[in-house]
CSV table of C-alpha atoms and ligand atoms in Angstrom, one decimal:
chain,number,residue,atom,x,y,z
A,298,UNK,CA,45.5,-50.1,-55.5
A,299,UNK,CA,47.7,-53.1,-56.6
A,300,UNK,CA,49.6,-50.9,-59.0
A,301,UNK,CA,50.1,-48.2,-56.3
A,302,UNK,CA,51.5,-50.8,-53.9
A,303,UNK,CA,53.9,-52.1,-56.5
A,304,UNK,CA,55.1,-48.6,-57.2
A,305,UNK,CA,55.8,-48.2,-53.4
A,306,UNK,CA,57.7,-51.4,-53.5
A,307,UNK,CA,59.7,-50.3,-56.5
A,308,UNK,CA,60.6,-47.0,-54.8
A,309,UNK,CA,61.8,-48.9,-51.7
A,310,UNK,CA,63.9,-51.2,-54.0
A,311,UNK,CA,65.5,-48.1,-55.6
A,312,UNK,CA,66.6,-46.9,-52.2
A,313,UNK,CA,63.9,-44.3,-51.5
A,314,UNK,CA,62.4,-44.3,-48.0
A,315,UNK,CA,58.7,-43.8,-47.8
A,316,UNK,CA,56.4,-41.4,-45.9
A,317,UNK,CA,54.7,-42.8,-42.8
A,318,UNK,CA,51.3,-43.1,-44.5
A,319,UNK,CA,52.9,-45.0,-47.4
A,320,UNK,CA,54.5,-47.5,-45.1
A,321,UNK,CA,51.2,-47.9,-43.3
A,322,UNK,CA,49.4,-48.6,-46.6
A,323,UNK,CA,52.0,-51.2,-47.5
A,324,UNK,CA,51.8,-52.9,-44.1
A,325,UNK,CA,48.0,-52.9,-44.1
A,326,UNK,CA,47.5,-54.6,-47.4
A,327,UNK,CA,47.1,-58.4,-47.7
A,328,UNK,CA,46.8,-58.9,-51.4
A,329,UNK,CA,48.7,-62.1,-52.1
A,330,UNK,CA,50.0,-60.8,-55.5
A,331,UNK,CA,51.4,-57.7,-53.9
A,332,UNK,CA,53.0,-59.7,-51.1
A,333,UNK,CA,54.6,-62.1,-53.5
A,334,UNK,CA,55.9,-59.2,-55.5
A,335,UNK,CA,57.4,-57.7,-52.3
A,336,UNK,CA,59.0,-61.0,-51.3
A,337,UNK,CA,60.5,-61.5,-54.7
A,338,UNK,CA,62.0,-58.0,-54.7
A,339,UNK,CA,63.4,-58.5,-51.2
A,340,UNK,CA,64.9,-61.9,-52.3
A,341,UNK,CA,66.5,-60.2,-55.2
A,342,UNK,CA,68.3,-57.7,-53.0
A,343,UNK,CA,69.2,-60.4,-50.5
A,344,UNK,CA,70.8,-62.6,-53.3
A,345,UNK,CA,72.6,-59.5,-54.7
A,346,UNK,CA,74.1,-58.6,-51.3
A,347,UNK,CA,74.8,-62.0,-49.8
A,348,UNK,CA,74.3,-64.7,-52.5
A,349,UNK,CA,72.4,-67.7,-51.2
A,350,UNK,CA,74.3,-67.6,-47.9
A,351,UNK,CA,72.7,-67.6,-44.5
A,352,UNK,CA,74.8,-66.6,-41.5
A,353,UNK,CA,74.7,-68.7,-38.3
A,354,UNK,CA,74.9,-67.4,-34.7
A,355,UNK,CA,75.0,-69.6,-31.7
A,356,UNK,CA,72.6,-68.3,-29.0
A,357,UNK,CA,73.6,-68.9,-25.4
A,358,UNK,CA,71.0,-67.8,-22.9
A,359,UNK,CA,73.2,-67.2,-19.9
A,360,UNK,CA,70.6,-66.1,-17.3
A,361,UNK,CA,66.8,-66.2,-16.8
A,362,UNK,CA,67.0,-63.8,-13.8
A,363,UNK,CA,65.6,-60.4,-14.6
A,364,UNK,CA,64.9,-57.2,-12.6
A,365,UNK,CA,62.7,-55.8,-15.3
A,366,UNK,CA,58.9,-56.3,-15.5
A,367,UNK,CA,58.1,-56.0,-19.2
A,368,UNK,CA,54.5,-57.0,-19.6
A,369,UNK,CA,55.0,-59.3,-22.5
A,370,UNK,CA,58.0,-61.4,-21.3
A,371,UNK,CA,57.8,-64.7,-19.6
A,372,UNK,CA,61.0,-64.1,-17.5
A,373,UNK,CA,59.8,-60.8,-16.1
A,374,UNK,CA,60.6,-60.2,-12.5
A,375,UNK,CA,57.0,-60.4,-11.4
A,376,UNK,CA,56.5,-63.9,-12.7
A,377,UNK,CA,56.8,-66.1,-9.6
A,378,UNK,CA,56.4,-69.2,-11.7
A,379,UNK,CA,59.5,-68.5,-13.9
A,380,UNK,CA,62.3,-71.0,-13.3
A,381,UNK,CA,65.5,-69.1,-12.7
A,382,UNK,CA,69.0,-70.2,-13.6
A,383,UNK,CA,72.3,-68.6,-14.5
A,384,UNK,CA,75.3,-70.2,-16.2
A,385,UNK,CA,78.8,-69.5,-14.8
A,386,UNK,CA,81.8,-68.6,-16.9
A,387,UNK,CA,83.0,-72.2,-17.3
A,388,UNK,CA,79.5,-73.4,-18.4
A,389,UNK,CA,79.4,-70.5,-21.0
A,390,UNK,CA,82.9,-71.4,-22.3
A,391,UNK,CA,81.8,-75.0,-22.6
A,392,UNK,CA,78.8,-73.9,-24.7
A,393,UNK,CA,81.2,-71.9,-27.0
A,394,UNK,CA,83.5,-74.9,-27.2
A,395,UNK,CA,80.7,-77.1,-28.4
A,396,UNK,CA,79.5,-74.4,-30.8
A,397,UNK,CA,83.0,-73.9,-32.2
A,398,UNK,CA,83.3,-77.6,-33.0
A,399,UNK,CA,79.9,-77.4,-34.7
A,400,UNK,CA,81.2,-74.6,-36.9
A,401,UNK,CA,79.8,-71.5,-35.1
A,402,UNK,CA,81.9,-68.4,-35.3
A,403,UNK,CA,79.6,-66.0,-33.5
A,404,UNK,CA,78.4,-66.4,-30.0
A,405,UNK,CA,75.4,-64.4,-28.7
A,406,UNK,CA,75.3,-64.1,-24.9
A,407,UNK,CA,71.7,-63.2,-23.9
A,408,UNK,CA,70.2,-62.7,-20.5
A,409,UNK,CA,67.5,-61.0,-18.5
A,410,UNK,CA,68.7,-57.9,-16.7
A,411,UNK,CA,70.6,-59.9,-14.1
A,412,UNK,CA,72.8,-57.9,-11.6
A,413,UNK,CA,75.0,-60.9,-11.1
A,414,UNK,CA,76.5,-60.2,-14.5
A,415,UNK,CA,78.3,-57.1,-13.4
A,416,UNK,CA,80.7,-55.2,-15.6
A,417,UNK,CA,83.7,-57.2,-14.4
A,418,UNK,CA,82.0,-60.6,-14.7
A,419,UNK,CA,80.8,-59.8,-18.3
A,420,UNK,CA,84.2,-58.4,-19.3
A,421,UNK,CA,86.0,-61.4,-17.9
A,422,UNK,CA,83.8,-63.8,-19.9
A,423,UNK,CA,84.2,-61.8,-23.1
A,424,UNK,CA,88.0,-61.8,-22.7
A,425,UNK,CA,88.1,-65.5,-22.1
A,426,UNK,CA,86.1,-66.2,-25.2
A,427,UNK,CA,88.0,-63.8,-27.4
A,428,UNK,CA,91.4,-65.1,-26.2
A,429,UNK,CA,90.5,-68.7,-26.7
A,430,UNK,CA,88.8,-68.3,-30.2
A,431,UNK,CA,90.3,-65.2,-31.8
A,432,UNK,CA,88.4,-66.0,-35.1
A,433,UNK,CA,85.0,-65.6,-33.4
A,434,UNK,CA,82.7,-62.6,-32.8
A,435,UNK,CA,81.0,-62.1,-29.5
A,436,UNK,CA,77.5,-60.5,-29.5
A,437,UNK,CA,76.0,-59.3,-26.2
A,438,UNK,CA,72.3,-58.9,-25.5
A,439,UNK,CA,72.1,-58.0,-21.8
A,440,UNK,CA,69.8,-55.0,-21.8
A,441,UNK,CA,70.2,-51.4,-20.9
A,442,UNK,CA,73.5,-50.3,-19.3
A,443,UNK,CA,75.4,-47.1,-18.7
A,444,UNK,CA,77.6,-45.9,-21.5
A,445,UNK,CA,80.6,-46.6,-19.4
A,446,UNK,CA,79.6,-50.2,-19.0
A,447,UNK,CA,79.1,-50.6,-22.8
A,448,UNK,CA,82.5,-49.1,-23.3
A,449,UNK,CA,84.1,-51.6,-21.0
A,450,UNK,CA,82.4,-54.5,-22.9
A,451,UNK,CA,83.7,-53.1,-26.1
A,452,UNK,CA,87.3,-52.7,-24.7
A,453,UNK,CA,87.1,-56.3,-23.5
A,454,UNK,CA,86.5,-57.4,-27.1
A,455,UNK,CA,82.7,-57.6,-27.6
A,456,UNK,CA,81.9,-56.9,-31.2
A,457,UNK,CA,78.1,-56.5,-31.4
A,458,UNK,CA,75.2,-55.7,-29.2
A,459,UNK,CA,71.5,-56.5,-29.6
A,460,UNK,CA,68.9,-54.3,-27.9
A,461,UNK,CA,65.5,-54.2,-29.5
A,462,UNK,CA,63.9,-50.8,-29.3
A,463,UNK,CA,60.6,-52.8,-29.0
A,464,UNK,CA,58.5,-49.9,-30.4
A,465,UNK,CA,59.5,-46.5,-31.8
A,466,UNK,CA,56.4,-44.9,-30.3
A,467,UNK,CA,56.9,-43.7,-26.7
A,468,UNK,CA,53.2,-44.0,-25.7
A,469,UNK,CA,53.1,-47.5,-27.1
A,470,UNK,CA,56.4,-48.3,-25.2
A,471,UNK,CA,54.6,-47.1,-22.1
A,472,UNK,CA,51.9,-49.7,-22.6
A,473,UNK,CA,54.3,-52.5,-22.9
A,474,UNK,CA,56.5,-51.6,-20.0
A,475,UNK,CA,56.2,-50.5,-16.4
A,476,UNK,CA,56.8,-46.9,-15.4
A,477,UNK,CA,60.4,-47.4,-14.4
A,478,UNK,CA,61.3,-48.2,-18.0
A,479,UNK,CA,61.7,-45.2,-20.3
A,480,UNK,CA,61.6,-45.2,-24.1
A,481,UNK,CA,64.2,-42.4,-24.2
A,482,UNK,CA,66.6,-44.4,-22.1
A,483,UNK,CA,66.3,-47.3,-24.6
A,484,UNK,CA,67.0,-45.0,-27.5
A,485,UNK,CA,69.9,-43.4,-25.7
A,486,UNK,CA,71.5,-46.9,-25.2
A,487,UNK,CA,71.2,-47.6,-28.9
A,488,UNK,CA,72.9,-44.4,-29.8
A,489,UNK,CA,75.7,-45.0,-27.2
A,490,UNK,CA,76.3,-48.4,-28.6
A,491,UNK,CA,76.6,-47.2,-32.1
A,492,UNK,CA,78.9,-44.3,-31.2
A,493,UNK,CA,81.2,-46.7,-29.2
A,494,UNK,CA,81.6,-48.8,-32.3
A,495,UNK,CA,79.5,-51.9,-31.8
A,496,UNK,CA,77.6,-53.5,-34.7
A,497,UNK,CA,74.2,-52.7,-33.3
A,498,UNK,CA,70.9,-54.6,-33.5
A,499,UNK,CA,67.5,-53.0,-32.9
A,500,UNK,CA,64.1,-54.6,-33.4
A,501,UNK,CA,60.5,-55.1,-32.3
A,502,UNK,CA,57.7,-57.6,-32.0
A,503,UNK,CA,55.0,-57.7,-34.7
A,504,UNK,CA,51.5,-57.8,-33.3
A,505,UNK,CA,52.4,-56.8,-29.8
A,506,UNK,CA,49.4,-55.6,-27.7
A,507,UNK,CA,48.0,-52.2,-28.7
A,508,UNK,CA,50.3,-52.0,-31.7
A,509,UNK,CA,48.8,-50.3,-34.8
A,510,UNK,CA,50.0,-50.2,-38.4
A,511,UNK,CA,50.9,-46.6,-37.7
A,512,UNK,CA,53.2,-47.7,-34.9
A,513,UNK,CA,54.9,-50.2,-37.3
A,514,UNK,CA,55.3,-47.4,-39.8
A,515,UNK,CA,57.1,-45.4,-37.1
A,516,UNK,CA,59.3,-48.4,-36.4
A,517,UNK,CA,60.3,-48.5,-40.1
A,518,UNK,CA,61.0,-44.8,-40.1
A,519,UNK,CA,63.1,-45.0,-37.0
A,520,UNK,CA,65.1,-47.9,-38.4
A,521,UNK,CA,65.6,-46.1,-41.8
A,522,UNK,CA,67.1,-43.2,-39.8
A,523,UNK,CA,69.0,-45.1,-37.2
A,524,UNK,CA,70.4,-47.6,-39.7
A,525,UNK,CA,71.2,-50.5,-37.3
A,526,UNK,CA,73.5,-53.2,-38.6
A,527,UNK,CA,71.0,-55.9,-37.5
A,528,UNK,CA,67.3,-55.9,-37.0
A,529,UNK,CA,65.6,-58.6,-35.0
A,530,UNK,CA,61.8,-58.9,-35.5
A,531,UNK,CA,59.4,-61.7,-34.7
A,532,UNK,CA,55.8,-62.1,-33.9
A,533,UNK,CA,54.6,-61.4,-30.4
A,534,UNK,CA,53.7,-64.7,-28.7
A,535,UNK,CA,51.6,-64.8,-25.5
A,536,UNK,CA,53.1,-66.2,-22.3
A,537,UNK,CA,50.6,-67.7,-19.8
A,538,UNK,CA,52.2,-66.0,-16.7
A,539,UNK,CA,52.2,-62.5,-18.0
A,540,UNK,CA,49.6,-59.6,-18.0
A,541,UNK,CA,49.4,-60.2,-21.8
A,542,UNK,CA,48.3,-63.8,-21.5
A,543,UNK,CA,45.0,-63.2,-23.3
A,544,UNK,CA,46.4,-61.3,-26.3
A,545,UNK,CA,46.6,-63.2,-29.7
A,546,UNK,CA,50.0,-64.0,-31.3
A,547,UNK,CA,51.4,-61.7,-33.9
A,548,UNK,CA,50.5,-62.7,-37.5
A,549,UNK,CA,53.0,-64.6,-39.6
A,550,UNK,CA,52.2,-62.8,-42.9
A,551,UNK,CA,52.6,-59.4,-41.4
A,552,UNK,CA,56.0,-60.4,-39.9
A,553,UNK,CA,57.1,-61.6,-43.3
A,554,UNK,CA,55.9,-58.3,-45.0
A,555,UNK,CA,58.0,-56.3,-42.4
A,556,UNK,CA,61.0,-58.5,-42.9
A,557,UNK,CA,60.8,-57.9,-46.7
A,558,UNK,CA,60.3,-54.1,-46.3
A,559,UNK,CA,63.4,-54.1,-44.0
A,560,UNK,CA,65.5,-56.0,-46.5
A,561,UNK,CA,64.6,-53.3,-49.1
A,562,UNK,CA,65.2,-50.4,-46.7
A,563,UNK,CA,68.5,-51.7,-45.2
A,564,UNK,CA,70.0,-53.9,-48.0
A,565,UNK,CA,73.1,-54.9,-46.0
A,566,UNK,CA,71.4,-55.5,-42.6
A,567,UNK,CA,71.7,-58.8,-40.8
A,568,UNK,CA,68.1,-59.9,-40.5
A,569,UNK,CA,67.5,-63.1,-38.5
A,570,UNK,CA,64.6,-65.4,-39.2
A,571,UNK,CA,63.9,-65.5,-35.4
A,572,UNK,CA,63.0,-68.3,-33.1
A,573,UNK,CA,59.6,-66.7,-32.5
A,574,UNK,CA,58.9,-66.9,-36.3
A,575,UNK,CA,59.9,-70.6,-36.3
A,576,UNK,CA,57.7,-71.1,-33.2
A,577,UNK,CA,54.4,-69.9,-34.8
A,578,UNK,CA,54.8,-71.9,-38.0
A,579,UNK,CA,56.6,-75.2,-38.8
A,580,UNK,CA,58.2,-73.5,-41.8
A,581,UNK,CA,58.4,-70.0,-40.3
A,582,UNK,CA,62.1,-69.8,-40.5
A,583,UNK,CA,62.3,-70.8,-44.2
A,584,UNK,CA,59.5,-68.4,-45.0
A,585,UNK,CA,61.5,-65.7,-43.3
A,586,UNK,CA,64.5,-66.4,-45.4
A,587,UNK,CA,62.4,-66.4,-48.6
A,588,UNK,CA,61.1,-62.9,-47.5
A,589,UNK,CA,64.7,-61.5,-47.1
A,590,UNK,CA,66.1,-62.7,-43.8
A,591,UNK,CA,69.7,-63.9,-43.9
A,592,UNK,CA,70.6,-65.1,-40.4
A,593,UNK,CA,69.6,-68.0,-38.1
A,594,UNK,CA,70.4,-68.2,-34.5
A,595,UNK,CA,70.3,-71.8,-33.2
A,596,UNK,CA,70.3,-72.4,-29.5
A,597,UNK,CA,73.6,-73.4,-27.9
A,598,UNK,CA,72.3,-73.2,-24.3
A,599,UNK,CA,72.6,-76.4,-22.2
A,600,UNK,CA,69.4,-78.5,-22.3
A,601,UNK,CA,68.4,-77.9,-18.7
A,602,UNK,CA,68.6,-74.1,-19.3
A,603,UNK,CA,66.5,-74.1,-22.5
A,604,UNK,CA,63.1,-74.8,-21.1
A,605,UNK,CA,63.6,-72.3,-18.3
A,606,UNK,CA,64.4,-69.4,-20.7
A,607,UNK,CA,60.8,-69.2,-21.5
A,608,UNK,CA,60.1,-65.8,-23.1
A,609,UNK,CA,56.8,-67.0,-24.5
A,610,UNK,CA,54.8,-70.2,-24.6
A,611,UNK,CA,55.9,-73.1,-26.8
A,612,UNK,CA,59.3,-71.5,-27.7
A,613,UNK,CA,61.3,-73.7,-30.0
A,614,UNK,CA,64.7,-74.9,-28.9
A,615,UNK,CA,65.0,-78.3,-30.5
A,616,UNK,CA,65.4,-79.8,-34.0
A,617,UNK,CA,66.9,-77.4,-36.5
A,618,UNK,CA,66.5,-74.7,-33.8
A,619,UNK,CA,69.1,-76.4,-31.7
A,620,UNK,CA,72.8,-76.0,-32.4
A,621,UNK,CA,73.2,-79.8,-32.5
A,622,UNK,CA,70.7,-79.8,-35.3
A,623,UNK,CA,72.9,-78.1,-37.8
A,624,UNK,CA,72.7,-81.1,-40.2
A,625,UNK,CA,68.9,-80.8,-40.2
A,626,UNK,CA,69.2,-77.0,-40.6
A,627,UNK,CA,71.5,-77.5,-43.6
A,628,UNK,CA,68.9,-79.8,-45.2
A,629,UNK,CA,66.1,-77.4,-44.6
A,630,UNK,CA,68.1,-74.6,-46.1
A,631,UNK,CA,69.1,-76.7,-49.0
A,632,UNK,CA,65.4,-77.4,-49.6
A,633,UNK,CA,64.9,-73.7,-50.4
A,634,UNK,CA,68.2,-73.2,-52.2
A,635,UNK,CA,70.3,-71.7,-49.4
A,636,UNK,CA,73.6,-72.7,-47.7
A,637,UNK,CA,75.3,-71.8,-44.4
A,638,UNK,CA,78.0,-69.2,-44.8
A,639,UNK,CA,81.5,-69.7,-43.3
A,640,UNK,CA,83.1,-67.3,-40.9
A,641,UNK,CA,81.9,-64.6,-38.5
A,642,UNK,CA,79.5,-62.9,-40.8
A,643,UNK,CA,80.2,-59.3,-39.9
A,644,UNK,CA,78.2,-56.5,-41.2
A,645,UNK,CA,80.0,-55.1,-44.3
A,646,UNK,CA,79.6,-51.7,-45.8
A,647,UNK,CA,79.0,-51.5,-49.5
A,648,UNK,CA,82.1,-51.1,-51.8
A,649,UNK,CA,81.2,-47.4,-52.4
A,650,UNK,CA,80.8,-46.8,-48.7
A,651,UNK,CA,84.3,-48.2,-48.0
A,652,UNK,CA,85.6,-45.8,-50.7
A,653,UNK,CA,84.0,-42.8,-49.0
A,654,UNK,CA,85.3,-43.9,-45.6
A,655,UNK,CA,88.9,-44.0,-46.8
A,656,UNK,CA,88.8,-40.7,-48.5
A,657,UNK,CA,87.1,-38.8,-45.7
B,798,LIG,N1,56.8,-62.8,-27.7
B,798,LIG,C1,57.7,-62.6,-28.6
B,798,LIG,N2,58.9,-62.0,-28.4
B,798,LIG,C2,59.2,-61.7,-27.1
B,798,LIG,N3,60.3,-61.2,-26.5
B,798,LIG,C3,60.1,-61.1,-25.2
B,798,LIG,N4,58.9,-61.6,-24.9
B,798,LIG,C4,58.3,-62.0,-26.0
B,798,LIG,C5,57.1,-62.6,-26.4
B,798,LIG,N5,56.1,-62.8,-25.5
B,798,LIG,C6,61.4,-60.6,-27.3
B,798,LIG,C7,61.6,-59.1,-27.0
B,798,LIG,C8,63.0,-59.1,-26.4
B,798,LIG,C9,63.6,-60.3,-27.0
B,798,LIG,C10,64.8,-60.8,-26.2
B,798,LIG,O1,62.6,-61.3,-27.0
B,798,LIG,O2,61.5,-58.3,-28.2
B,798,LIG,O3,63.7,-57.9,-26.8
């Protein structure tokens, strides 16, 4: 069994993708020796592709209003206890300014699905950020929009877009979302974003309600085919004011196993050690990096906003998780042998892929 698992890991490390049953077997095992083998192979790929560098992104949570009612999420429309706020353009620019001074060169603007942030409002903000700091990347994470709207964001200068697919299995998607949200529409958005030219991030929660190892295998298969530039994964964490309040949090070890498999499957992908991972374990983020993650996204939101952007209970937003805590973050990273990378940290194709682009 152990030998079989190591063979699967070796095949992934060689660039093979696996069959669903093989992913499932790998995800299901919990043999410490196999897991350590997997993490060390993932680290080897991470060090080959990026050295010991970790990329920083400054997360600005621009609105906690949301018209969607995702059953897992604390800022869902149906949560009457949620505290709502939105930042205006000047406040967002002030967050960027602070972030720029702290060394951030990527700003991630994330919100619930808030109609206030219309096409014109978003494009206006993106243009202001890009004209003021032309050495910075702007990432948007604003949910499902029409292709036209995504095109307008791209023309305004947005570089990247994060939209987790949440689960690759349509029936499972249906159990996490109300009927007015459709799996095919989510997937359509991801394809649109990629075709338009964004660096695109997909992703999912580990241990979300009703999830099976087969579903996770389908997630891996979807990601191996879609080839996103970024993949955000983190454990599901319950929120007291949601229909999923009684479900247990997603397991740490399984999240790490999935991160490591993803590092082998998509060697150049930007993989954050997410806030959710840091929130379930005091060393979650460092463990994520040692399993192959290469991005951290400290919070640049104003203090008053942070506690209101409550996607799940006990969400971290202070200490090394806060942008102001970059010194602490540097120390924590140094403790495991890693450093913060300079610059925007764009996704880069491999040398041979660059070659094939220029000749075709
Ligand atoms: N636990 C963990 N992650 C969550 N998200 C939303 N709610 C939760 C939760 N309860 C994640 C979703 C979403 C991203 C912004 O946050 O995957 O895409």
